[in-house]
Coordinates of C-alpha atoms in Angstrom, one line a residue:
Chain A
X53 CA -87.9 -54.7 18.1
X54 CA -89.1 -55.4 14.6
X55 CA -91.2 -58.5 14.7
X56 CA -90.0 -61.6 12.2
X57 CA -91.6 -61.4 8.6
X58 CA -94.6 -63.6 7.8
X59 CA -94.3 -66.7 5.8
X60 CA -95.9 -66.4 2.7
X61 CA -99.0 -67.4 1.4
X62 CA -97.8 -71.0 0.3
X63 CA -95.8 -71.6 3.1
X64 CA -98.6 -70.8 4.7
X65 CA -100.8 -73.0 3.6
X66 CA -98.1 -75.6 4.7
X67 CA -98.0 -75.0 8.5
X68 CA -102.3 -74.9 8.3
X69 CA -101.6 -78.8 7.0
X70 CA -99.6 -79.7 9.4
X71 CA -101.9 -77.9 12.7
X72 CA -105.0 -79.7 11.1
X73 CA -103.2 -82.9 10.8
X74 CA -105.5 -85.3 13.0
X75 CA -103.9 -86.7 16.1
X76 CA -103.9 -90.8 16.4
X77 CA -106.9 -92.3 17.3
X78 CA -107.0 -93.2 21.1
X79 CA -103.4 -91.8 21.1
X80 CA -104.3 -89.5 24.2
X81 CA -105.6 -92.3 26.5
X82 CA -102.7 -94.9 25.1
X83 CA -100.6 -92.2 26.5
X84 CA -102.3 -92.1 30.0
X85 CA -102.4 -95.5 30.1
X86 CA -98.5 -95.9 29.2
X87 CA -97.6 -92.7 31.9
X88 CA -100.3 -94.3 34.9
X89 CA -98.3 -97.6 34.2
X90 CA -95.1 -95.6 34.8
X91 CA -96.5 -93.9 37.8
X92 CA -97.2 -96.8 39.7
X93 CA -93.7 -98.0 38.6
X94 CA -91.2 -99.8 41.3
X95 CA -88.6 -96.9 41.4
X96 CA -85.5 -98.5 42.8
X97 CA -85.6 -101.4 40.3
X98 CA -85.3 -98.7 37.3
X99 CA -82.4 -97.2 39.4
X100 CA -81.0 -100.6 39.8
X101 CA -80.4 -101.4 36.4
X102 CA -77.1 -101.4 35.7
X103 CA -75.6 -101.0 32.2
X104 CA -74.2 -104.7 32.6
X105 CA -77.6 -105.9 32.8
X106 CA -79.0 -103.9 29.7
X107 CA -76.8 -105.7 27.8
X108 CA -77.8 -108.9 29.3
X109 CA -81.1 -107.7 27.9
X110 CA -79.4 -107.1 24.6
X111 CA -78.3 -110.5 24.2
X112 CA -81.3 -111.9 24.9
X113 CA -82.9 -110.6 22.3
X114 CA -80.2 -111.4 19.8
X115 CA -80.2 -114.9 20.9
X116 CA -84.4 -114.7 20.5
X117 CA -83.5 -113.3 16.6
X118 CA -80.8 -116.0 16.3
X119 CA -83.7 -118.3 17.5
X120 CA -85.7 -117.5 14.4
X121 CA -88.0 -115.1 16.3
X122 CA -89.0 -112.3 14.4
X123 CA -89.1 -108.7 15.7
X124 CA -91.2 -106.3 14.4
X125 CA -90.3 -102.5 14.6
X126 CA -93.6 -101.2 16.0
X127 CA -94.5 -102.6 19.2
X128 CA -98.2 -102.7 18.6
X129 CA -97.9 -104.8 15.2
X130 CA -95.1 -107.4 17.0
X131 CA -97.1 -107.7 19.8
X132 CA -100.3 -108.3 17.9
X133 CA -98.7 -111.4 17.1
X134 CA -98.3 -112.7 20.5
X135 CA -101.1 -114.5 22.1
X136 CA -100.3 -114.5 26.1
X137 CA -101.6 -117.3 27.4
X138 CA -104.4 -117.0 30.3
X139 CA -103.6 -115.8 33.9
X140 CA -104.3 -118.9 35.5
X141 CA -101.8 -120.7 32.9
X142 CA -98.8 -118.4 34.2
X143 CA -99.7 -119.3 37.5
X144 CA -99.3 -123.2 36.7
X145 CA -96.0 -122.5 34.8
X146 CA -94.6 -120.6 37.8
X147 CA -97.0 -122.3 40.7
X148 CA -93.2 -123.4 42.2
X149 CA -92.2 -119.6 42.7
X150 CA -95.8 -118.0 43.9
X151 CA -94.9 -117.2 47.2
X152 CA -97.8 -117.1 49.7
X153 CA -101.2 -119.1 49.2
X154 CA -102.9 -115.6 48.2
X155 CA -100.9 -115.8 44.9
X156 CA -102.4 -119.7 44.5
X157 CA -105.9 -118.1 45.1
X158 CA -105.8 -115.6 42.3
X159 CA -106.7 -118.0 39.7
X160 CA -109.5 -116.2 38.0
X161 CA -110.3 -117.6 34.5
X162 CA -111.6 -121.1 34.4
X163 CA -108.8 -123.2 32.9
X164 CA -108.5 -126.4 31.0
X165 CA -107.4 -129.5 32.2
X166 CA -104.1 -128.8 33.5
X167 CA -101.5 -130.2 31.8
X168 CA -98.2 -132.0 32.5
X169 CA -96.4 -129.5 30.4
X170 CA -97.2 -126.1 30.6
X171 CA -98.4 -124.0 28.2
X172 CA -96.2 -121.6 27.0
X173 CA -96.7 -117.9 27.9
X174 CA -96.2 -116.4 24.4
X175 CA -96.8 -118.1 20.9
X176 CA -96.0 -116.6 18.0
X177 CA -98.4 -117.4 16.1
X178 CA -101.1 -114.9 15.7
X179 CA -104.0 -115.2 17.4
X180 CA -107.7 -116.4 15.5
X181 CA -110.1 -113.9 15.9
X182 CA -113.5 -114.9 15.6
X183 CA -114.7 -110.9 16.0
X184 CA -113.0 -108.4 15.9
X185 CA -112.9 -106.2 19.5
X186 CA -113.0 -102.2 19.0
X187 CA -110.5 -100.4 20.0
X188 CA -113.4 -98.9 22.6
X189 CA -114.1 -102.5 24.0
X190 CA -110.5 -103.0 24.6
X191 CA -110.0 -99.9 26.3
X192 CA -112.9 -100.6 28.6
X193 CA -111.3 -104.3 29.4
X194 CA -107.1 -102.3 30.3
X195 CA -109.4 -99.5 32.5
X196 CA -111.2 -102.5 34.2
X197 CA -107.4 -104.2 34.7
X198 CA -105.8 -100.6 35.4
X199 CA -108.7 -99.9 38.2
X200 CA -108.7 -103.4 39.6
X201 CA -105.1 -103.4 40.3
X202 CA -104.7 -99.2 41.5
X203 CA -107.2 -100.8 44.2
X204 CA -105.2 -103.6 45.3
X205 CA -107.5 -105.9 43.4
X206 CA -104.9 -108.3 41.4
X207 CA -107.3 -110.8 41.1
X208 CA -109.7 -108.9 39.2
X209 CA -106.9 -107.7 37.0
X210 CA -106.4 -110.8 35.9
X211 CA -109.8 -111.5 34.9
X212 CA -109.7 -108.0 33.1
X213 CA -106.9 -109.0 31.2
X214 CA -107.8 -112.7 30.6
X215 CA -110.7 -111.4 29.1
X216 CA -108.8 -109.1 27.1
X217 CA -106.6 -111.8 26.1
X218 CA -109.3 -114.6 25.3
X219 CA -112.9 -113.0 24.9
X220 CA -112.2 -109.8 23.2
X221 CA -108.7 -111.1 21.6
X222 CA -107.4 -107.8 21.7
X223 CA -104.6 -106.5 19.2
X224 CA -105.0 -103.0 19.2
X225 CA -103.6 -102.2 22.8
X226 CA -101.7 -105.6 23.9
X227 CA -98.5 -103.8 24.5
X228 CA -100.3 -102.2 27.6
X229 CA -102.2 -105.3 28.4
X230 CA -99.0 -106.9 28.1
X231 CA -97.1 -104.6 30.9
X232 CA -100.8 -104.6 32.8
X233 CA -100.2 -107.9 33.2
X234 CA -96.4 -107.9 34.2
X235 CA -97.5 -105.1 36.8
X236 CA -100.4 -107.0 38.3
X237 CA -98.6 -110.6 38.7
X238 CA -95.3 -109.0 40.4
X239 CA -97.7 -107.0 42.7
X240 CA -99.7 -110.6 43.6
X241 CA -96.3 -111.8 44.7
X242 CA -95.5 -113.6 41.4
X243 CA -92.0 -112.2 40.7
X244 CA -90.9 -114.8 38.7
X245 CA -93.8 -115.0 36.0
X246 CA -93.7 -111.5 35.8
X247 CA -90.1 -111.5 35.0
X248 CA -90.5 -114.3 33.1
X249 CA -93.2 -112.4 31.0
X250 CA -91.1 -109.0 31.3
X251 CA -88.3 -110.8 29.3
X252 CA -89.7 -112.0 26.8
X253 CA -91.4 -108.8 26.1
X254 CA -88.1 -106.8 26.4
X255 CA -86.5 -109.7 23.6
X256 CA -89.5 -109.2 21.4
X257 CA -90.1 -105.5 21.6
X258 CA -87.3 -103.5 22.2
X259 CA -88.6 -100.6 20.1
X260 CA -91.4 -100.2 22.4
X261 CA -91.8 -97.1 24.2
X262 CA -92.8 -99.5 27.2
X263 CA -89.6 -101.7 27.4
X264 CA -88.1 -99.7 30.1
X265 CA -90.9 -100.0 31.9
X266 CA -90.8 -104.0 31.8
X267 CA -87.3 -103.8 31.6
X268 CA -87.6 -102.9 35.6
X269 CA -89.9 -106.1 36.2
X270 CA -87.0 -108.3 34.9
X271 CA -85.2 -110.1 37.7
X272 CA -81.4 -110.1 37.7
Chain B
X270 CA -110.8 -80.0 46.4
X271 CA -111.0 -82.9 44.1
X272 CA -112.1 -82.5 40.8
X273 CA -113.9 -84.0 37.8
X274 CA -114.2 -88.3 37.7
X275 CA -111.7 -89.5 35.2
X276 CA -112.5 -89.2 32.1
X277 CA -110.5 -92.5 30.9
X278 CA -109.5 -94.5 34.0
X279 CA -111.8 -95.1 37.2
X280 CA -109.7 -93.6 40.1
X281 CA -108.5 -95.7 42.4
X282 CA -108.1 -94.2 46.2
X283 CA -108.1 -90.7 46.8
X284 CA -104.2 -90.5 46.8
X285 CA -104.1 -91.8 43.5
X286 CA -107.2 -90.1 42.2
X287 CA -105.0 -86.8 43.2
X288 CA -102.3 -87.8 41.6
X289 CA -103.9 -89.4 38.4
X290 CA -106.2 -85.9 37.9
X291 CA -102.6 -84.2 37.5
X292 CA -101.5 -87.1 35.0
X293 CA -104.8 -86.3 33.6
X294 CA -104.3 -82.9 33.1
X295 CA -100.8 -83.0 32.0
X296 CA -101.6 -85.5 29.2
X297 CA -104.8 -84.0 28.6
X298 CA -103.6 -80.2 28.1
X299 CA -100.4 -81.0 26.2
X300 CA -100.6 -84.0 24.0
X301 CA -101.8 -82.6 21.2
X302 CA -98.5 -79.9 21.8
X303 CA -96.3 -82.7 22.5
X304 CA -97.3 -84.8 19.0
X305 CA -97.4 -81.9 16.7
X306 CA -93.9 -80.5 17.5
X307 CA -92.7 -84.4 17.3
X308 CA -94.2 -84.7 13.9
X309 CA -92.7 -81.1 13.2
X310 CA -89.1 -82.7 14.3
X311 CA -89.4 -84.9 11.4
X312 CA -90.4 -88.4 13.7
X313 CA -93.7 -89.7 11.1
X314 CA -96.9 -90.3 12.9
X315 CA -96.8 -93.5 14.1
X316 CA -93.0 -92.9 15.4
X317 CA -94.6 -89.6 16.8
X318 CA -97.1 -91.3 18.8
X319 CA -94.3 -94.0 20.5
X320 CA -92.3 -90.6 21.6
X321 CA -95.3 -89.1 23.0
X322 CA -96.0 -92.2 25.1
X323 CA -92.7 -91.6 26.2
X324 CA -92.8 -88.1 26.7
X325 CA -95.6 -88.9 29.8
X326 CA -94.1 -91.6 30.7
X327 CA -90.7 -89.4 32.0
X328 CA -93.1 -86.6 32.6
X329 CA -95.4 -89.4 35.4
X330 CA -91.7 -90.1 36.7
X331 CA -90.9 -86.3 37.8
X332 CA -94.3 -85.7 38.3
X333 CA -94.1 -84.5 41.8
X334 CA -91.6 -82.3 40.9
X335 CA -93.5 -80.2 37.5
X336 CA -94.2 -76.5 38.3
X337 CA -97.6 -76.5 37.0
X338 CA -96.9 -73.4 35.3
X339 CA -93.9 -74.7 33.8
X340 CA -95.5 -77.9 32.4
X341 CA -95.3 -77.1 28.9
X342 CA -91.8 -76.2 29.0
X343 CA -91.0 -79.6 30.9
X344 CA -93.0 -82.2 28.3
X345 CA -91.2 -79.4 25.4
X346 CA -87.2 -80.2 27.0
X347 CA -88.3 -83.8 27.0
X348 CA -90.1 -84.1 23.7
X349 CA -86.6 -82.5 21.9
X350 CA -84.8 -85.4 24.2
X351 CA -86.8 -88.1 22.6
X352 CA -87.3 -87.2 19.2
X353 CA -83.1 -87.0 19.3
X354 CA -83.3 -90.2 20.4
X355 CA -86.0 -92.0 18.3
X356 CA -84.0 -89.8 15.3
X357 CA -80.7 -91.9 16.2
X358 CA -82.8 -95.0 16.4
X359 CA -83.8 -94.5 13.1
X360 CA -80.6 -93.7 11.4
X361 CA -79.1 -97.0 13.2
X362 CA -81.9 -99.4 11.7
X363 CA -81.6 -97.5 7.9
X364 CA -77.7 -98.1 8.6
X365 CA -77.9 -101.9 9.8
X366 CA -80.7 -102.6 6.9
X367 CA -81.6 -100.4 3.9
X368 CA -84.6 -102.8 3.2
X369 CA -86.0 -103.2 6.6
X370 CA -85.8 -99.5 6.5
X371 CA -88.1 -99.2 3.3
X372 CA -90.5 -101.8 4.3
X373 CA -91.2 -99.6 7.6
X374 CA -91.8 -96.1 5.2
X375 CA -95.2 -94.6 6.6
X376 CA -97.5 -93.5 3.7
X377 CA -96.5 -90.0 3.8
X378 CA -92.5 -91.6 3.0
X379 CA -94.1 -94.2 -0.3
X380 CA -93.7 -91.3 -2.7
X381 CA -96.0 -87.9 -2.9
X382 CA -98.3 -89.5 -6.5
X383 CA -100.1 -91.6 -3.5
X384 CA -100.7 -88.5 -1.4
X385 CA -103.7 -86.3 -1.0
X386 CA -103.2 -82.7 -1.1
X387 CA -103.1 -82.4 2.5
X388 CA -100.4 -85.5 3.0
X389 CA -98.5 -83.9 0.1
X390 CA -98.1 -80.7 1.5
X391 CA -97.1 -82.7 5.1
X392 CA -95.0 -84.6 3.4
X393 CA -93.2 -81.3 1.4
X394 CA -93.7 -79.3 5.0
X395 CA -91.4 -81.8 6.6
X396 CA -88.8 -82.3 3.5
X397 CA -88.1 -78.5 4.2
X398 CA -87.9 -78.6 7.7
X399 CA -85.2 -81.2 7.4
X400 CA -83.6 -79.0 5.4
X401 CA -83.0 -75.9 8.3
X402 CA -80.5 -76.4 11.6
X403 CA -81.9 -77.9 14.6
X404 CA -82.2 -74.4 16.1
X405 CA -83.7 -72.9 13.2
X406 CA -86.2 -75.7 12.8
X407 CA -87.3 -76.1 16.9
X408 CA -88.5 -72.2 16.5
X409 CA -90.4 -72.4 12.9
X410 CA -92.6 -75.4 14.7
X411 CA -93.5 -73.5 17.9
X412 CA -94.2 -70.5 15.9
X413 CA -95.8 -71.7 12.7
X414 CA -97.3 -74.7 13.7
X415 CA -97.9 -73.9 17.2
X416 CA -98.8 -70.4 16.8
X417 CA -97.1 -69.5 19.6
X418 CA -95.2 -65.7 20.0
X419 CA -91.6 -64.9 20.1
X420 CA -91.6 -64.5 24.1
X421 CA -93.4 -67.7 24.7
X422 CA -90.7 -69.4 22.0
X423 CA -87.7 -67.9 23.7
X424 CA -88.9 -69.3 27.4
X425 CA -89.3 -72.5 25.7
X426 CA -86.0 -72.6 24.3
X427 CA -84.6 -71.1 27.2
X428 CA -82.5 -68.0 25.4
X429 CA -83.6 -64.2 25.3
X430 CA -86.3 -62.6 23.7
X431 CA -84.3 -61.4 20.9
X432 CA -82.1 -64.4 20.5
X433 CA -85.5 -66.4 19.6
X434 CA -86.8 -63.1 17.4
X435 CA -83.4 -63.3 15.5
X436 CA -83.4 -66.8 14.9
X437 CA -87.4 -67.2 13.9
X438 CA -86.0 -64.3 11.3
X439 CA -83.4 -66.2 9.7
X440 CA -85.6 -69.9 10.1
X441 CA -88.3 -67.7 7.6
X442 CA -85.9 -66.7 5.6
X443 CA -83.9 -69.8 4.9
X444 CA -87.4 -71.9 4.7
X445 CA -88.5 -69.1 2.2
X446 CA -85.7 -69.7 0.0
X447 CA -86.4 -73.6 0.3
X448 CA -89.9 -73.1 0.2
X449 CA -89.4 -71.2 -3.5
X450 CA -86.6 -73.5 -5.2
X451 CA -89.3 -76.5 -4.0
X452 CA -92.3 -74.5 -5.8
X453 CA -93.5 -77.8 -7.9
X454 CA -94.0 -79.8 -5.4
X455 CA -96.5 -77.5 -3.5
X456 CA -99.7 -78.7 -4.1
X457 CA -101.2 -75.1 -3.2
X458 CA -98.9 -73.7 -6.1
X459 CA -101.8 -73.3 -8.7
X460 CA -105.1 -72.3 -6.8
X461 CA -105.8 -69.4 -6.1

């Protein structure tokens, strides 16, 4: 069999731009963390969904855009924007629907003053940074959150990701800080904050290569 | 029997740690693969990057089920799936809003005066890719950018030997006719 002919020397030169083109920064472990997060994914709920229900989804975000909430193609940049309020503040907002005292003992953070009207779990104004966190430091913060909760440990999740939230004000990664989060309350028996949290993030990201995945946290 | 620590994640117990060392592995040994031949399919980097995400994120779903050895073809079937789909996405958002559209252009899309030589010829590279049939385009990655021969393309693709051979002819040929009536925009054109 006669092999193909060559590509020129132009063309070439083409192909060697594209094989040298540098692969995103932190794209590799953004991946691992996205696919681990899928892993340790609730199976039947993916199954469960039912086309009814995505569209259920899909109004609810054109209500959000009808509601003057802005989405943003790229996941990371819309959910830069959100500033998810602390652990223990979800807890409050949802304390009616925890169901066993272990879920009341998981507040980590300290927290405020608690208030007679709850906080709301997503703002959308951006959040002030005072410094700005590497990309390494947030890493480190979703691998402390990721390993906490693969052991069993919600509560130190928590206090990964409150810290992630609130010391390090992450940006760079709060799509996966953001489904961390939905993972770790729905395993400490919070259903309804983590589909609470799931929803919103499904209205105000639907671009995002994680929606399924907090698609399946959303309660029907 | 178990391997290295995790490089990027502390395992968890030693079921996990089995099962994340695979997930490891499998994102480890193929993203660079999986992102290339995305970008090659036309997505631009940052769309490229999403699709990879979700590339090992259907590839941690079947996990159990991946021949090792077959790996590369599984995240390869899946990659096509999603970059069709991303593609569609795309084509729905420029239909619904021309100007959302042009606000969301990556660099590479602003116009080639703001390029370097390198994003120029990217930029060019994918212009004439867009230009070939699906089928003609899927074999000019895997051999040009991913360097890889005509047997290893044709199990990719899943057709004969010398149903990949022929096509990887005609994709040269055609992107050698495109590559010639495009020879002004090459930004290799004049050294030597």
């Amino acid at each position: 069999m006669t092999l193909p002919d060559p590509i020129d020397k132009l063309g070439e030169r083409l192909f060697q731009a594209a094989r040298r083109e540098p692969l995103p920064d932190e794209g590799m472990e953004r991946a691992l963390l996205a696919a681990r997060a899928e892993l340790a994914a609730p199976r039947s709920k993916l199954i469960l969904l039912s086309r009814p229900v995505r569209w259920t989804l899909i109004a609810a975000a054109a209500a959000a855009l009808a509601a003057g909430v802005t989405l943003f193609a790229r996941h990371q940049d819309a959910i830069d924007r959100i500033s998810a309020e602390p652990a223990s503040t979800l807890q409050h907002a949802h304390s009616a629907q925890a169901p066993s005292a272990s879920a009341i003992a998981l507040t980590a953070a300290p927290n405020p003053a608690p208030s007679t009207k709850p906080a709301p779990i997503f703002s959308a104004a951006a959040p002030a940074h005072s410094a700005q966190a590497s990309l390494s430091d947030e890493l480190g913060a979703l691998k402390r959150a990721s390993s906490a909760l693969n052991a069993g440990d919600t509560r130190g999740a928590l206090t990964a990701l409150d810290q992630y939230d609130h010391v390090l004000k992450g940006t760079k990664m709060r799509a996966e800080a953001t489904l961390l989060r939905i993972e770790t309350l729905a395993r400490a028996g919070q259903a309804g904050a983590a589909s609470e949290l799931a929803q919103r993030f499904v209205a105000q990201n639907p671009e995002s290569p994680l929606v399924d995945r907090a698609r399946s946290f959303v309660q029907q | 029997m178990s391997g290295p620590p995790s490089k990027v994640l502390p395992a968890g117990s030693a079921q996990e740690s089995a099962t994340e060392l695979s997930l490891e592995s499998l994102v480890a040994d193929h993203y660079g693969f999986v992102w290339r031949v995305l970008r090659g399919f036309g997505l631009t980097p940052t769309d490229a990057e999403d699709a990879t995400q979700q590339v090992f994120m259907i590839a941690a779903r079947k996990l159990d089920t991946i021949d090792p050895q077959r790996a590369r073809s599984f995240v390869y079937g899946a990659a096509l799936r999603v970059a069709n789909n991303t593609r569609r996405g795309l084509r729905r958002r420029r239909e619904v809003s021309d100007d959302e559209a042009s606000s969301r252009l990556e660099p590479e899309e602003r116009g080639p005066e703001a390029l370097t030589e390198l994003g120029k010829a990217r930029s060019l590279l994918a212009d004439l890719l867009d230009q070939l049939s699906e089928k003609h385009r899927r074999v000019l990655v895997l051999a040009e950018i991913e360097q890889l021969e005509v047997p290893q393309i044709a199990a990719l693709e899943g057709v004969p030997v010398g149903t990949a051979a022929s096509r990887l002819r005609v994709a040269r040929e055609q992107f050698r006719v495109l590559l010639d009536a495009a020879r002004d925009r090459n930004p290799f054109l004049e050294q030597p």
